[in-house]
Amino acid sequence: MRIAQSIVFVVGSVLVCCATCPAQAETGVELTNTHLVMTVNGNAIAEYRFGDVPYKPYIEIFRTPSGMNLLRDAPHDHLHHHALMFAVGVDGVDFWQEGNSPGTQVQKEFAEAGDLHPRYETAGFVQRLNWVGPESGEPLLAEKRTVHVFDPEEFGTSLLSWETELTVPAEKGTATLTGSHYFGLGMRFIESMDE
């Protein structure tokens, strides 16, 4: 069984290039113990938090071309809303909420990182994760997560793509995906955008 979901986010903003803008694109990723920072044209466009997270990795920061972060992480009324995240229910285990024995998305590896797009200037990564239930510790799903940020100078806006491919472990055979209408890829904007 294979389940795929692709989402593309476009956030518009006025891009002002100044004399200090680099003539050549500087693209790449910086990997620490807890974060992966994606940089295009010398500007950190997005930060992915994967370490020191209790339940699921997520995009913690996503900036407009002017440098403003659009995301809000764990607001006081919804602590389980992590900026830009992906979660659903699997076989009765809730990976969205973070109470009552939730599941955990456990990182296996970063399979690739860097400029991964064949046509555009990007920075991104491919991560492999296991979705693990709270009781058995056995994987309920395997995920291949691919995230890219694109060059804002080329598009005149900040652009991020997130692709998730879910597979059922061979020894398990099947999986049932469930959840409320808001489960899936969730994005929590900064408070000034609430209305």
Short mmCIF file of C-alpha atoms in Angstrom, two decimals, residues 33-161:
data_model
loop_
_atom_site.label_atom_id
_atom_site.label_comp_id
_atom_site.label_asym_id
_atom_site.label_seq_id
_atom_site.Cartn_x
_atom_site.Cartn_y
_atom_site.Cartn_z
CA ASN A 33 21.62 18.14 16.06
CA THR A 34 18.13 19.62 16.14
CA HIS A 35 17.52 21.69 12.98
CA LEU A 36 18.06 21.69 9.24
CA VAL A 37 18.31 25.22 7.82
CA MET A 38 17.53 25.66 4.10
CA THR A 39 19.29 28.61 2.46
CA VAL A 40 18.89 30.09 -1.03
CA ASN A 41 20.83 33.15 -2.25
CA GLY A 42 22.47 33.36 1.16
CA ASN A 43 19.07 33.78 2.89
CA ALA A 44 17.72 31.24 5.37
CA ILE A 45 14.24 30.57 3.93
CA ALA A 46 13.09 27.75 6.21
CA GLU A 47 14.14 25.82 9.29
CA TYR A 48 13.08 22.23 9.87
CA ARG A 49 13.08 21.04 13.48
CA PHE A 50 13.63 17.31 13.85
CA GLY A 51 15.67 16.91 17.05
CA ASP A 52 14.43 17.53 20.57
CA VAL A 53 10.81 17.09 19.45
CA PRO A 54 8.68 14.69 21.47
CA TYR A 55 6.32 13.50 18.73
CA LYS A 56 6.86 14.85 15.21
CA PRO A 57 9.36 16.86 13.15
CA TYR A 58 8.07 20.03 11.46
CA ILE A 59 8.95 23.24 9.61
CA GLU A 60 9.45 25.69 12.49
CA ILE A 61 10.31 28.79 10.41
CA PHE A 62 9.24 29.80 6.88
CA ARG A 63 10.22 33.31 5.79
CA THR A 64 8.84 35.73 3.23
CA PRO A 65 11.37 37.32 0.82
CA SER A 66 11.58 40.27 3.25
CA GLY A 67 12.61 37.89 6.06
CA MET A 68 9.41 37.74 8.14
CA ASN A 69 8.60 34.33 9.64
CA LEU A 70 4.99 33.34 8.84
CA LEU A 71 4.67 30.42 11.23
CA ARG A 72 3.64 30.12 14.86
CA ASP A 73 4.72 27.11 16.89
CA ALA A 74 2.68 25.64 19.75
CA PRO A 75 0.31 28.55 20.52
CA HIS A 76 -0.97 28.54 24.12
CA ASP A 77 -4.43 27.25 23.14
CA HIS A 78 -3.14 24.47 20.83
CA LEU A 79 0.28 23.32 22.04
CA HIS A 80 0.20 20.38 19.60
CA HIS A 81 0.03 22.73 16.55
CA HIS A 82 3.61 22.85 15.34
CA ALA A 83 4.00 25.56 12.69
CA LEU A 84 3.92 23.41 9.48
CA MET A 85 3.50 19.71 10.24
CA PHE A 86 2.03 16.49 8.83
CA ALA A 87 0.07 13.98 10.90
CA VAL A 88 -2.94 11.66 10.71
CA GLY A 89 -4.35 8.76 12.71
CA VAL A 90 -3.06 5.27 11.90
CA ASP A 91 -4.82 2.11 13.10
CA GLY A 92 -6.44 4.01 15.97
CA VAL A 93 -3.21 5.76 17.03
CA ASP A 94 -3.40 9.56 16.92
CA PHE A 95 -0.27 11.23 15.55
CA TRP A 96 -1.90 14.72 15.47
CA GLN A 97 -2.83 15.34 19.11
CA GLU A 98 -0.10 15.05 21.72
CA GLY A 99 -2.06 13.59 24.60
CA ASN A 100 -3.61 10.23 25.49
CA SER A 101 -0.79 7.98 24.21
CA PRO A 102 -0.02 9.58 20.83
CA GLY A 103 2.13 8.04 18.15
CA THR A 104 5.63 9.29 17.39
CA GLN A 105 7.32 10.03 14.05
CA VAL A 106 10.84 8.70 14.56
CA GLN A 107 13.64 9.82 12.28
CA LYS A 108 15.60 7.07 10.56
CA GLU A 109 17.85 9.19 8.36
CA PHE A 110 18.26 12.13 6.05
CA ALA A 111 18.67 10.32 2.75
CA GLU A 112 19.59 13.46 0.79
CA ALA A 113 20.07 17.17 1.45
CA GLY A 114 21.07 20.13 -0.72
CA ASP A 115 19.93 21.44 -4.11
CA LEU A 116 17.69 18.55 -5.13
CA HIS A 117 15.50 20.02 -7.87
CA PRO A 118 16.56 19.42 -11.48
CA ARG A 119 15.11 22.67 -12.86
CA TYR A 120 15.05 25.35 -10.16
CA GLU A 121 17.47 26.75 -7.59
CA THR A 122 16.36 25.11 -4.35
CA ALA A 123 17.47 23.87 -0.97
CA GLY A 124 15.84 20.80 0.48
CA PHE A 125 16.01 17.35 1.95
CA VAL A 126 14.65 13.82 1.83
CA GLN A 127 13.99 12.31 5.25
CA ARG A 128 12.90 8.79 6.14
CA LEU A 129 10.78 8.31 9.24
CA ASN A 130 8.96 5.50 11.03
CA TRP A 131 5.54 6.21 12.50
CA VAL A 132 5.62 4.27 15.77
CA GLY A 133 2.74 3.39 18.07
CA PRO A 134 2.98 4.07 21.83
CA GLU A 135 2.41 0.49 22.97
CA SER A 136 4.47 -1.87 20.82
CA GLY A 137 7.14 0.47 19.53
CA GLU A 138 6.71 -1.19 16.14
CA PRO A 139 6.36 0.93 12.98
CA LEU A 140 2.78 1.39 11.80
CA LEU A 141 3.93 3.30 8.68
CA ALA A 142 7.13 4.32 6.96
CA GLU A 143 7.38 7.80 5.46
CA LYS A 144 9.59 9.35 2.82
CA ARG A 145 9.32 13.14 3.33
CA THR A 146 10.69 15.51 0.66
CA VAL A 147 10.77 19.26 1.30
CA HIS A 148 12.13 22.02 -0.97
CA VAL A 149 12.30 25.79 -0.69
CA PHE A 150 12.74 27.70 -3.94
CA ASP A 151 14.67 30.84 -4.82
CA PRO A 152 12.41 33.82 -3.94
CA GLU A 153 14.26 36.02 -6.46
CA GLU A 154 13.24 33.68 -9.27
CA PHE A 155 9.55 33.54 -8.29
CA GLY A 156 9.06 36.87 -6.51
CA THR A 157 7.58 35.00 -3.55
CA SER A 158 8.48 32.39 -0.97
CA LEU A 159 7.65 28.92 -2.20
CA LEU A 160 7.85 25.65 -0.28
CA SER A 161 6.89 22.18 -1.45
#
